[in-house]
Amino acid sequence: MAEVLVVVEHSGGEVKKVTLEMLTLARELGTPAAVVLGGPGTAAPLQDKLSEYGAAKVYAGESDDLDGYLVAPKAAVLAALVQSTSPAAVLLGSTQEGKEIAARLAVKLDNGLLTDVVGLSSDGVATQVVFAGSTIVKSRVTRGLPLVTVRPNSLTPAPAPATAEVSTLDVTVDESAKLARVVERKVEAKGARPELTEASVVVSGGRGVGSADNFKLVEELADLLGGAVGASRAATDSGFYPHQFQVGQTGKTVSPQLYVALGISGAIQHRAGMQTSKTIVAVNKDGEAPIFELADFGVVGDLFKVVPQAAEEIRKRK
Amino acid sequence: MNIVVLVKQVPDSGAERNLRTDDNTVDRGSASNVINEMDEYAIEEALRIQEAHGGEVTILTMGPSGAAESIRKALSMGPDKAVHVVDDALHGSCALATSKVLAAALGTLNADLVLCGAESTDGRVQVLPHMLAERLGVAALTGARKLTIDGSALTIERQTDEGYEVVTAQTPAVVSVWDTINEPRYPSFKGIMAAKKKPVQALSLGDLGVAPSEVGLDGASSAVVEHSKRPPRSGGQKVTDEGEGGVKLVEFLATEKFV
Ligand SMILES: Cc1cc2nc3c(=O)[nH]c(=O)nc-3n(C[C@H](O)[C@H](O)[C@H](O)COP(=O)(O)OP(=O)(O)OC[C@H]3O[C@@H](n4cnc5c(N)ncnc54)[C@H](O)[C@@H]3O)c2cc1C
Ligand SMILES: Nc1ncnc2c1ncn2[C@@H]1O[C@H](COP(=O)(O)O)[C@@H](O)[C@H]1O
């Protein structure tokens, strides 16, 4: 069976969940081969996890050049690998970086590209959910191999232990790929919460939360449920919560098992980012708020009363 | 500094959007079409750079004849002129083909800086900036929430999930921006009047030396096989808080095994 290249998303020495989803998906299409791209020493700590989820091979591309410049060096290494291995498909995470690498790869190989894919069948037909979650599209690459970016939380990762054989890639990066230099990486407060797009529970606050200080309430509920914190645009624009946590049309698309909307009206652009959540729960004092049209369970009431009581009740049950 | 801003016309994300049943492309006929929101931030950023450093700002759009309306709107914010790539053969172009055409158009414009939105609201693909940079052999600084210019040196703060990265490059470069970078101005009455007289150059595929077979539905590198409406979600249970709302919420979460 031909190899399916899975470009590993990782952070802080750990494999991200979307990678495990991609490995699971790749097994349906061929033999999964993980591609790790990063600075020296990146691959070793990821290897066990990649094996556990079925990677028969790990291609390790390690160089300061891969880490020190925006995506172009990674795309170059990947293009060479695709040319030398002729894989059955190439999967990347549908994240900012995943899409950007894919974009360059598509140009280099003159190969079609599908982004934000939530399913891929063995005949290469991909499923995408577009237009604020309202439309399901089946599509395929018609020039080249299936080159797709997979949206986090699209499927449940399943382990399938394999023994990954490590193959070291020769990384020589051309000057032309070193035009955008990363001079600094700043981590802004994140804490121990799961990442927004990968979390199985997301608790979001909107304008109704009222202030940055009150967002503690949203965080508290998120922590009790083991979830990530999200926010509506009204909340991020008002400075209640940092922009990278925005859910919706111009923010992140999330698809958790549980989405809790607190003081969010449910505007179409917000729904665009959370509509495909499995279960949706809302608290809003306006019984007519559109969020109730999609909530599996809604409480019409003041979030400053309902949320602390819910938090208390969860603590009691623990 | 010679700046080109990429502006795409898209169906309004606040209204219902559809794909056409005949050829599976975005239905622009029935939609209310607007400037891709993120591109307004790119225009604003260009105007601020022009105010500080001088130079010229040109709008570049690839789109059907109806996109002319969005081009005028963009010009009413203040840019000097526009280039509209319009050709019937472009209908149904994939991202790869779009990047080929825009790169060819940029080849005629001699830009120091190409500014664009981080993503478009219709496709949400987020790929054009790097595709263009790859084709043009220039740097791409993408996902900027802040851009500073010092001579030919560009520095951005690139928003990431964990925080941000500081990334630098020399002009010429493509820079894509998020809506956190600025607050776009509203066109003034004077701006709207002035926009009517600003030059808009139409370019065809022939003008750009791109063959019709390389673009459009026939030249597309990916295809929509079929599409369907997702069944709308229906609301479930709704309770009014009469002092027990929080408890009821947790009871629901418990039956669903979340607590
Ligand atoms: C092009 C474009 C892109 C956009 N992208 C996004 C996006 O990515 N994400 C996004 O979220 N929005 C986006 N928007 C904005 C969107 O249209 C809405 O304006 C926004 O989602 C509203 O946020 P909200 O629900 O928090 O605020 P509001 O609509 O003001 O709703 C606040 C809600 O809180 C309730 N409330 C107030 N106080 C309480 C209380 N004490 N207890 C309980 N409930 C209370 C109110 O009843 C109300 O329903 C976009 C808009 C445009 C035009
Ligand atoms: N047809 C087009 N004409 C002009 N600019 C475009 C076009 N398509 C995309 N762009 C630009 O590229 C950015 C990213 O688009 P996308 O990769 O489609 O998400 C947009 O915000 C626009 O600035």
PDB file of N, CA and C in Angstrom, chain A residues 71 96 99-100 104 108 111-112 115 133-134 136 138-140 142-143 179 181 183-186 188 195 233 243 249 251-253 275 277-278 281 287 293-300 309-310, chain B residues 13 37 41 96 121 124-125 130 134 142 145 158-159 161-162 164-169 179-180 219-223 225-228 230 233-239 241 243-244 246-247 249-250:
ATOM      1  N   VAL A  71       7.010  29.127   7.206  1.00  0.00           N
ATOM      2  CA  VAL A  71       6.517  28.032   6.350  1.00  0.00           C
ATOM      3  C   VAL A  71       7.240  27.684   5.046  1.00  0.00           C
ATOM      4  N   GLN A  96      -3.671  27.565  10.748  1.00  0.00           N
ATOM      5  CA  GLN A  96      -3.019  28.643   9.997  1.00  0.00           C
ATOM      6  C   GLN A  96      -1.780  28.110   9.294  1.00  0.00           C
ATOM      7  N   LYS A  99      -2.446  25.253   6.584  1.00  0.00           N
ATOM      8  CA  LYS A  99      -2.988  25.768   5.324  1.00  0.00           C
ATOM      9  C   LYS A  99      -1.909  26.496   4.533  1.00  0.00           C
ATOM     10  N   GLU A 100      -1.042  27.191   5.251  1.00  0.00           N
ATOM     11  CA  GLU A 100      -0.013  27.973   4.560  1.00  0.00           C
ATOM     12  C   GLU A 100       1.029  27.069   3.902  1.00  0.00           C
ATOM     13  N   ARG A 104       1.694  26.629  -0.373  1.00  0.00           N
ATOM     14  CA  ARG A 104       2.962  26.652  -1.118  1.00  0.00           C
ATOM     15  C   ARG A 104       3.214  25.324  -1.808  1.00  0.00           C
ATOM     16  N   LYS A 108       4.006  24.613  -5.727  1.00  0.00           N
ATOM     17  CA  LYS A 108       5.243  23.925  -6.117  1.00  0.00           C
ATOM     18  C   LYS A 108       4.950  22.699  -6.975  1.00  0.00           C
ATOM     19  N   ASN A 111      -0.573  21.213  -7.852  1.00  0.00           N
ATOM     20  CA  ASN A 111      -1.480  20.173  -7.364  1.00  0.00           C
ATOM     21  C   ASN A 111      -2.691  20.835  -6.694  1.00  0.00           C
ATOM     22  N   GLY A 112      -3.883  20.335  -6.986  1.00  0.00           N
ATOM     23  CA  GLY A 112      -5.083  20.883  -6.352  1.00  0.00           C
ATOM     24  C   GLY A 112      -5.037  20.757  -4.833  1.00  0.00           C
ATOM     25  N   THR A 115      -9.183  22.540   1.510  1.00  0.00           N
ATOM     26  CA  THR A 115      -8.948  22.934   2.902  1.00  0.00           C
ATOM     27  C   THR A 115     -10.180  22.652   3.748  1.00  0.00           C
ATOM     28  N   GLY A 133     -21.614  26.596   8.130  1.00  0.00           N
ATOM     29  CA  GLY A 133     -22.140  25.303   8.532  1.00  0.00           C
ATOM     30  C   GLY A 133     -23.440  24.927   7.837  1.00  0.00           C
ATOM     31  N   SER A 134     -23.860  25.703   6.855  1.00  0.00           N
ATOM     32  CA  SER A 134     -25.176  25.463   6.259  1.00  0.00           C
ATOM     33  C   SER A 134     -25.138  24.481   5.094  1.00  0.00           C
ATOM     34  N   ILE A 136     -23.116  21.247   2.920  1.00  0.00           N
ATOM     35  CA  ILE A 136     -22.138  20.171   2.888  1.00  0.00           C
ATOM     36  C   ILE A 136     -21.691  19.983   1.445  1.00  0.00           C
ATOM     37  N   LYS A 138     -19.170  17.873  -1.287  1.00  0.00           N
ATOM     38  CA  LYS A 138     -18.271  16.747  -1.597  1.00  0.00           C
ATOM     39  C   LYS A 138     -17.385  17.217  -2.735  1.00  0.00           C
ATOM     40  N   SER A 139     -16.084  17.061  -2.558  1.00  0.00           N
ATOM     41  CA  SER A 139     -15.196  17.580  -3.588  1.00  0.00           C
ATOM     42  C   SER A 139     -14.000  16.664  -3.749  1.00  0.00           C
ATOM     43  N   ARG A 140     -13.260  16.889  -4.802  1.00  0.00           N
ATOM     44  CA  ARG A 140     -12.054  16.091  -4.996  1.00  0.00           C
ATOM     45  C   ARG A 140     -11.000  16.900  -5.733  1.00  0.00           C
ATOM     46  N   THR A 142      -8.646  17.312  -8.681  1.00  0.00           N
ATOM     47  CA  THR A 142      -8.683  16.771 -10.041  1.00  0.00           C
ATOM     48  C   THR A 142      -7.335  16.872 -10.749  1.00  0.00           C
ATOM     49  N   ARG A 143      -6.389  17.558 -10.114  1.00  0.00           N
ATOM     50  CA  ARG A 143      -5.035  17.583 -10.681  1.00  0.00           C
ATOM     51  C   ARG A 143      -4.054  17.235  -9.569  1.00  0.00           C
ATOM     52  N   LEU A 179      12.980  34.117   3.416  1.00  0.00           N
ATOM     53  CA  LEU A 179      12.716  35.554   3.284  1.00  0.00           C
ATOM     54  C   LEU A 179      11.950  36.127   4.476  1.00  0.00           C
ATOM     55  N   ARG A 181      11.731  35.918   8.339  1.00  0.00           N
ATOM     56  CA  ARG A 181      12.447  35.376   9.488  1.00  0.00           C
ATOM     57  C   ARG A 181      11.662  35.596  10.782  1.00  0.00           C
ATOM     58  N   VAL A 183      11.746  36.248  14.430  1.00  0.00           N
ATOM     59  CA  VAL A 183      12.761  36.737  15.362  1.00  0.00           C
ATOM     60  C   VAL A 183      12.385  36.517  16.820  1.00  0.00           C
ATOM     61  N   GLU A 184      11.114  36.253  17.051  1.00  0.00           N
ATOM     62  CA  GLU A 184      10.696  36.097  18.438  1.00  0.00           C
ATOM     63  C   GLU A 184       9.366  35.360  18.498  1.00  0.00           C
ATOM     64  N   ARG A 185       9.206  34.528  19.530  1.00  0.00           N
ATOM     65  CA  ARG A 185       7.898  33.888  19.741  1.00  0.00           C
ATOM     66  C   ARG A 185       7.434  34.233  21.148  1.00  0.00           C
ATOM     67  N   LYS A 186       6.280  34.844  21.242  1.00  0.00           N
ATOM     68  CA  LYS A 186       5.771  35.248  22.549  1.00  0.00           C
ATOM     69  C   LYS A 186       4.550  34.427  22.918  1.00  0.00           C
ATOM     70  N   GLU A 188       1.379  34.196  25.133  1.00  0.00           N
ATOM     71  CA  GLU A 188       0.508  34.994  25.984  1.00  0.00           C
ATOM     72  C   GLU A 188      -0.287  34.025  26.851  1.00  0.00           C
ATOM     73  N   GLU A 195      -6.470  23.368  23.930  1.00  0.00           N
ATOM     74  CA  GLU A 195      -6.535  24.351  22.860  1.00  0.00           C
ATOM     75  C   GLU A 195      -7.950  24.416  22.273  1.00  0.00           C
ATOM     76  N   ARG A 233     -17.303  37.724  19.037  1.00  0.00           N
ATOM     77  CA  ARG A 233     -16.558  38.882  18.559  1.00  0.00           C
ATOM     78  C   ARG A 233     -16.871  40.122  19.390  1.00  0.00           C
ATOM     79  N   HIS A 243      -8.194  38.135  21.409  1.00  0.00           N
ATOM     80  CA  HIS A 243      -8.761  37.863  20.100  1.00  0.00           C
ATOM     81  C   HIS A 243      -8.575  36.430  19.621  1.00  0.00           C
ATOM     82  N   GLN A 249     -17.087  33.254  12.292  1.00  0.00           N
ATOM     83  CA  GLN A 249     -16.700  33.579  10.922  1.00  0.00           C
ATOM     84  C   GLN A 249     -15.271  34.081  10.799  1.00  0.00           C
ATOM     85  N   GLY A 251     -13.122  34.116  13.339  1.00  0.00           N
ATOM     86  CA  GLY A 251     -12.306  33.541  14.398  1.00  0.00           C
ATOM     87  C   GLY A 251     -12.112  32.064  14.149  1.00  0.00           C
ATOM     88  N   LYS A 252     -12.091  31.315  15.219  1.00  0.00           N
ATOM     89  CA  LYS A 252     -11.858  29.872  15.101  1.00  0.00           C
ATOM     90  C   LYS A 252     -13.157  29.131  14.797  1.00  0.00           C
ATOM     91  N   THR A 253     -13.023  28.046  14.084  1.00  0.00           N
ATOM     92  CA  THR A 253     -14.136  27.125  13.909  1.00  0.00           C
ATOM     93  C   THR A 253     -13.935  26.007  14.911  1.00  0.00           C
ATOM     94  N   GLN A 275     -21.510  25.892  14.840  1.00  0.00           N
ATOM     95  CA  GLN A 275     -22.722  25.210  14.421  1.00  0.00           C
ATOM     96  C   GLN A 275     -22.629  23.681  14.404  1.00  0.00           C
ATOM     97  N   SER A 277     -20.990  21.795  16.436  1.00  0.00           N
ATOM     98  CA  SER A 277     -20.760  21.189  17.753  1.00  0.00           C
ATOM     99  C   SER A 277     -21.810  20.103  17.983  1.00  0.00           C
ATOM    100  N   LYS A 278     -21.400  19.067  18.711  1.00  0.00           N
ATOM    101  CA  LYS A 278     -22.320  17.930  18.919  1.00  0.00           C
ATOM    102  C   LYS A 278     -23.521  18.354  19.764  1.00  0.00           C
ATOM    103  N   VAL A 281     -25.396  24.149  24.443  1.00  0.00           N
ATOM    104  CA  VAL A 281     -26.131  24.612  25.615  1.00  0.00           C
ATOM    105  C   VAL A 281     -25.996  26.128  25.679  1.00  0.00           C
ATOM    106  N   GLY A 287     -35.197  35.362  25.967  1.00  0.00           N
ATOM    107  CA  GLY A 287     -35.772  34.114  25.489  1.00  0.00           C
ATOM    108  C   GLY A 287     -35.893  34.040  23.978  1.00  0.00           C
ATOM    109  N   GLU A 293     -32.337  28.766  19.002  1.00  0.00           N
ATOM    110  CA  GLU A 293     -32.805  27.984  17.854  1.00  0.00           C
ATOM    111  C   GLU A 293     -31.915  26.769  17.608  1.00  0.00           C
ATOM    112  N   LEU A 294     -30.685  26.817  18.109  1.00  0.00           N
ATOM    113  CA  LEU A 294     -29.822  25.658  17.890  1.00  0.00           C
ATOM    114  C   LEU A 294     -29.354  24.986  19.171  1.00  0.00           C
ATOM    115  N   ALA A 295     -29.820  25.503  20.299  1.00  0.00           N
ATOM    116  CA  ALA A 295     -29.378  24.917  21.564  1.00  0.00           C
ATOM    117  C   ALA A 295     -30.164  23.655  21.899  1.00  0.00           C
ATOM    118  N   ASP A 296     -29.456  22.609  22.280  1.00  0.00           N
ATOM    119  CA  ASP A 296     -30.124  21.391  22.712  1.00  0.00           C
ATOM    120  C   ASP A 296     -30.749  21.598  24.085  1.00  0.00           C
ATOM    121  N   PHE A 297     -30.102  22.472  24.853  1.00  0.00           N
ATOM    122  CA  PHE A 297     -30.663  22.821  26.154  1.00  0.00           C
ATOM    123  C   PHE A 297     -30.393  24.303  26.401  1.00  0.00           C
ATOM    124  N   GLY A 298     -31.463  25.035  26.678  1.00  0.00           N
ATOM    125  CA  GLY A 298     -31.292  26.468  26.899  1.00  0.00           C
ATOM    126  C   GLY A 298     -31.875  26.895  28.224  1.00  0.00           C
ATOM    127  N   VAL A 299     -31.179  27.800  28.878  1.00  0.00           N
ATOM    128  CA  VAL A 299     -31.737  28.388  30.088  1.00  0.00           C
ATOM    129  C   VAL A 299     -31.964  29.871  29.822  1.00  0.00           C
ATOM    130  N   VAL A 300     -33.226  30.281  29.934  1.00  0.00           N
ATOM    131  CA  VAL A 300     -33.533  31.702  29.825  1.00  0.00           C
ATOM    132  C   VAL A 300     -33.354  32.287  31.213  1.00  0.00           C
ATOM    133  N   GLN A 309     -24.487  29.021  40.048  1.00  0.00           N
ATOM    134  CA  GLN A 309     -25.245  27.893  40.600  1.00  0.00           C
ATOM    135  C   GLN A 309     -24.848  26.578  39.914  1.00  0.00           C
ATOM    136  N   ALA A 310     -24.673  26.647  38.611  1.00  0.00           N
ATOM    137  CA  ALA A 310     -24.255  25.450  37.864  1.00  0.00           C
ATOM    138  C   ALA A 310     -22.877  25.001  38.334  1.00  0.00           C
TER     139      ALA A 310
ATOM    140  N   SER B  13     -21.638  37.548   4.395  1.00  0.00           N
ATOM    141  CA  SER B  13     -21.642  36.407   5.321  1.00  0.00           C
ATOM    142  C   SER B  13     -22.801  36.485   6.314  1.00  0.00           C
ATOM    143  N   GLU B  37     -14.699  41.239   4.223  1.00  0.00           N
ATOM    144  CA  GLU B  37     -14.513  42.129   5.362  1.00  0.00           C
ATOM    145  C   GLU B  37     -13.045  42.354   5.711  1.00  0.00           C
ATOM    146  N   TYR B  41      -9.642  45.942   6.158  1.00  0.00           N
ATOM    147  CA  TYR B  41      -8.550  46.225   7.096  1.00  0.00           C
ATOM    148  C   TYR B  41      -7.234  46.393   6.338  1.00  0.00           C
ATOM    149  N   LEU B  96      -5.692  27.864  -6.835  1.00  0.00           N
ATOM    150  CA  LEU B  96      -4.414  27.796  -7.543  1.00  0.00           C
ATOM    151  C   LEU B  96      -4.438  28.683  -8.793  1.00  0.00           C
ATOM    152  N   THR B 121     -14.179  35.339   3.408  1.00  0.00           N
ATOM    153  CA  THR B 121     -15.272  34.751   4.178  1.00  0.00           C
ATOM    154  C   THR B 121     -16.055  33.712   3.383  1.00  0.00           C
ATOM    155  N   ARG B 124     -12.906  30.790   2.913  1.00  0.00           N
ATOM    156  CA  ARG B 124     -12.148  30.633   4.151  1.00  0.00           C
ATOM    157  C   ARG B 124     -10.909  29.784   3.926  1.00  0.00           C
ATOM    158  N   VAL B 125     -10.224  29.996   2.841  1.00  0.00           N
ATOM    159  CA  VAL B 125      -9.132  29.102   2.544  1.00  0.00           C
ATOM    160  C   VAL B 125      -7.791  29.551   3.124  1.00  0.00           C
ATOM    161  N   HIS B 130       0.222  33.039   0.602  1.00  0.00           N
ATOM    162  CA  HIS B 130       1.420  32.218   0.404  1.00  0.00           C
ATOM    163  C   HIS B 130       1.530  31.699  -1.021  1.00  0.00           C
ATOM    164  N   GLU B 134       4.807  32.540  -3.187  1.00  0.00           N
ATOM    165  CA  GLU B 134       5.535  31.426  -3.807  1.00  0.00           C
ATOM    166  C   GLU B 134       5.725  31.689  -5.302  1.00  0.00           C
ATOM    167  N   THR B 142       2.295  36.699   7.099  1.00  0.00           N
ATOM    168  CA  THR B 142       0.854  36.457   7.122  1.00  0.00           C
ATOM    169  C   THR B 142       0.266  36.483   8.529  1.00  0.00           C
ATOM    170  N   ARG B 145      -1.265  41.207  13.056  1.00  0.00           N
ATOM    171  CA  ARG B 145      -2.151  42.035  13.872  1.00  0.00           C
ATOM    172  C   ARG B 145      -1.507  43.395  14.076  1.00  0.00           C
ATOM    173  N   ARG B 158       2.598  38.362  14.235  1.00  0.00           N
ATOM    174  CA  ARG B 158       1.733  37.346  13.622  1.00  0.00           C
ATOM    175  C   ARG B 158       0.988  36.619  14.731  1.00  0.00           C
ATOM    176  N   GLN B 159      -0.314  36.699  14.676  1.00  0.00           N
ATOM    177  CA  GLN B 159      -1.118  36.072  15.706  1.00  0.00           C
ATOM    178  C   GLN B 159      -1.037  34.555  15.616  1.00  0.00           C
ATOM    179  N   ASP B 161      -1.928  30.669  17.973  1.00  0.00           N
ATOM    180  CA  ASP B 161      -2.815  30.156  19.019  1.00  0.00           C
ATOM    181  C   ASP B 161      -2.268  30.457  20.405  1.00  0.00           C
ATOM    182  N   GLU B 162      -0.955  30.431  20.528  1.00  0.00           N
ATOM    183  CA  GLU B 162      -0.348  30.606  21.852  1.00  0.00           C
ATOM    184  C   GLU B 162      -0.103  32.067  22.202  1.00  0.00           C
ATOM    185  N   TYR B 164       1.878  35.376  19.955  1.00  0.00           N
ATOM    186  CA  TYR B 164       2.236  35.932  18.650  1.00  0.00           C
ATOM    187  C   TYR B 164       3.707  35.706  18.353  1.00  0.00           C
ATOM    188  N   GLU B 165       4.036  35.811  17.082  1.00  0.00           N
ATOM    189  CA  GLU B 165       5.416  35.728  16.630  1.00  0.00           C
ATOM    190  C   GLU B 165       5.787  37.064  16.002  1.00  0.00           C
ATOM    191  N   VAL B 166       7.023  37.463  16.170  1.00  0.00           N
ATOM    192  CA  VAL B 166       7.515  38.650  15.477  1.00  0.00           C
ATOM    193  C   VAL B 166       8.275  38.159  14.252  1.00  0.00           C
ATOM    194  N   VAL B 167       7.842  38.591  13.083  1.00  0.00           N
ATOM    195  CA  VAL B 167       8.443  38.111  11.848  1.00  0.00           C
ATOM    196  C   VAL B 167       8.855  39.299  10.981  1.00  0.00           C
ATOM    197  N   THR B 168      10.040  39.195  10.393  1.00  0.00           N
ATOM    198  CA  THR B 168      10.539  40.309   9.593  1.00  0.00           C
ATOM    199  C   THR B 168      10.877  39.869   8.172  1.00  0.00           C
ATOM    200  N   ALA B 169      10.819  40.837   7.264  1.00  0.00           N
ATOM    201  CA  ALA B 169      11.202  40.592   5.877  1.00  0.00           C
ATOM    202  C   ALA B 169      11.513  41.934   5.219  1.00  0.00           C
ATOM    203  N   ASP B 179      -8.395  41.287  11.439  1.00  0.00           N
ATOM    204  CA  ASP B 179      -9.200  42.456  11.793  1.00  0.00           C
ATOM    205  C   ASP B 179      -8.766  43.121  13.093  1.00  0.00           C
ATOM    206  N   THR B 180      -7.735  42.581  13.721  1.00  0.00           N
ATOM    207  CA  THR B 180      -7.237  43.205  14.943  1.00  0.00           C
ATOM    208  C   THR B 180      -6.244  44.336  14.630  1.00  0.00           C
ATOM    209  N   GLY B 219     -10.096  24.446 -16.117  1.00  0.00           N
ATOM    210  CA  GLY B 219      -8.703  24.417 -15.690  1.00  0.00           C
ATOM    211  C   GLY B 219      -8.534  24.202 -14.196  1.00  0.00           C
ATOM    212  N   ALA B 220      -9.660  23.957 -13.497  1.00  0.00           N
ATOM    213  CA  ALA B 220      -9.591  23.874 -12.032  1.00  0.00           C
ATOM    214  C   ALA B 220      -8.851  22.614 -11.581  1.00  0.00           C
ATOM    215  N   SER B 221      -8.112  22.739 -10.486  1.00  0.00           N
ATOM    216  CA  SER B 221      -7.330  21.618  -9.958  1.00  0.00           C
ATOM    217  C   SER B 221      -8.110  20.834  -8.906  1.00  0.00           C
ATOM    218  N   SER B 222      -9.302  21.336  -8.575  1.00  0.00           N
ATOM    219  CA  SER B 222     -10.189  20.599  -7.683  1.00  0.00           C
ATOM    220  C   SER B 222     -11.615  20.880  -8.136  1.00  0.00           C
ATOM    221  N   ALA B 223     -12.523  19.998  -7.777  1.00  0.00           N
ATOM    222  CA  ALA B 223     -13.894  20.176  -8.235  1.00  0.00           C
ATOM    223  C   ALA B 223     -14.881  19.778  -7.156  1.00  0.00           C
ATOM    224  N   VAL B 225     -18.044  17.916  -6.347  1.00  0.00           N
ATOM    225  CA  VAL B 225     -18.765  16.831  -6.984  1.00  0.00           C
ATOM    226  C   VAL B 225     -20.267  16.996  -6.752  1.00  0.00           C
ATOM    227  N   GLU B 226     -20.605  17.336  -5.537  1.00  0.00           N
ATOM    228  CA  GLU B 226     -22.008  17.566  -5.203  1.00  0.00           C
ATOM    229  C   GLU B 226     -22.086  18.403  -3.938  1.00  0.00           C
ATOM    230  N   HIS B 227     -23.255  18.977  -3.705  1.00  0.00           N
ATOM    231  CA  HIS B 227     -23.429  19.716  -2.455  1.00  0.00           C
ATOM    232  C   HIS B 227     -24.862  19.599  -2.010  1.00  0.00           C
ATOM    233  N   SER B 228     -25.068  19.774  -0.716  1.00  0.00           N
ATOM    234  CA  SER B 228     -26.428  19.689  -0.188  1.00  0.00           C
ATOM    235  C   SER B 228     -26.523  20.593   1.025  1.00  0.00           C
ATOM    236  N   ARG B 230     -27.169  21.378   4.776  1.00  0.00           N
ATOM    237  CA  ARG B 230     -27.105  20.624   6.000  1.00  0.00           C
ATOM    238  C   ARG B 230     -28.450  20.803   6.696  1.00  0.00           C
ATOM    239  N   ARG B 233     -30.191  22.810  12.483  1.00  0.00           N
ATOM    240  CA  ARG B 233     -30.340  22.309  13.856  1.00  0.00           C
ATOM    241  C   ARG B 233     -31.684  22.778  14.362  1.00  0.00           C
ATOM    242  N   SER B 234     -32.275  21.994  15.200  1.00  0.00           N
ATOM    243  CA  SER B 234     -33.495  22.495  15.803  1.00  0.00           C
ATOM    244  C   SER B 234     -33.244  22.689  17.284  1.00  0.00           C
ATOM    245  N   GLY B 235     -33.931  23.659  17.825  1.00  0.00           N
ATOM    246  CA  GLY B 235     -33.777  23.922  19.247  1.00  0.00           C
ATOM    247  C   GLY B 235     -34.304  22.735  20.034  1.00  0.00           C
ATOM    248  N   GLY B 236     -33.764  22.533  21.217  1.00  0.00           N
ATOM    249  CA  GLY B 236     -34.233  21.431  22.051  1.00  0.00           C
ATOM    250  C   GLY B 236     -35.076  21.982  23.168  1.00  0.00           C
ATOM    251  N   GLN B 237     -34.696  21.580  24.357  1.00  0.00           N
ATOM    252  CA  GLN B 237     -35.428  21.978  25.551  1.00  0.00           C
ATOM    253  C   GLN B 237     -35.028  23.390  25.973  1.00  0.00           C
ATOM    254  N   LYS B 238     -36.000  24.176  26.394  1.00  0.00           N
ATOM    255  CA  LYS B 238     -35.682  25.517  26.890  1.00  0.00           C
ATOM    256  C   LYS B 238     -36.396  25.722  28.219  1.00  0.00           C
ATOM    257  N   VAL B 239     -35.643  26.052  29.245  1.00  0.00           N
ATOM    258  CA  VAL B 239     -36.274  26.290  30.540  1.00  0.00           C
ATOM    259  C   VAL B 239     -36.028  27.724  30.985  1.00  0.00           C
ATOM    260  N   ASP B 241     -35.261  30.265  33.987  1.00  0.00           N
ATOM    261  CA  ASP B 241     -34.677  30.187  35.334  1.00  0.00           C
ATOM    262  C   ASP B 241     -35.635  30.780  36.358  1.00  0.00           C
ATOM    263  N   GLY B 243     -34.824  30.190  39.629  1.00  0.00           N
ATOM    264  CA  GLY B 243     -34.034  29.888  40.820  1.00  0.00           C
ATOM    265  C   GLY B 243     -33.321  28.550  40.750  1.00  0.00           C
ATOM    266  N   GLU B 244     -33.710  27.726  39.759  1.00  0.00           N
ATOM    267  CA  GLU B 244     -33.115  26.389  39.666  1.00  0.00           C
ATOM    268  C   GLU B 244     -32.412  26.176  38.318  1.00  0.00           C
ATOM    269  N   GLY B 246     -29.479  26.850  37.070  1.00  0.00           N
ATOM    270  CA  GLY B 246     -28.126  26.291  37.067  1.00  0.00           C
ATOM    271  C   GLY B 246     -28.152  24.806  37.354  1.00  0.00           C
ATOM    272  N   VAL B 247     -29.001  24.401  38.284  1.00  0.00           N
ATOM    273  CA  VAL B 247     -29.101  22.985  38.642  1.00  0.00           C
ATOM    274  C   VAL B 247     -29.651  22.197  37.456  1.00  0.00           C
ATOM    275  N   LEU B 249     -29.452  22.947  34.376  1.00  0.00           N
ATOM    276  CA  LEU B 249     -28.412  22.893  33.347  1.00  0.00           C
ATOM    277  C   LEU B 249     -27.467  21.717  33.609  1.00  0.00           C
ATOM    278  N   VAL B 250     -27.080  21.580  34.880  1.00  0.00           N
ATOM    279  CA  VAL B 250     -26.137  20.509  35.227  1.00  0.00           C
ATOM    280  C   VAL B 250     -26.813  19.144  35.116  1.00  0.00           C
TER     281      VAL B 250
END
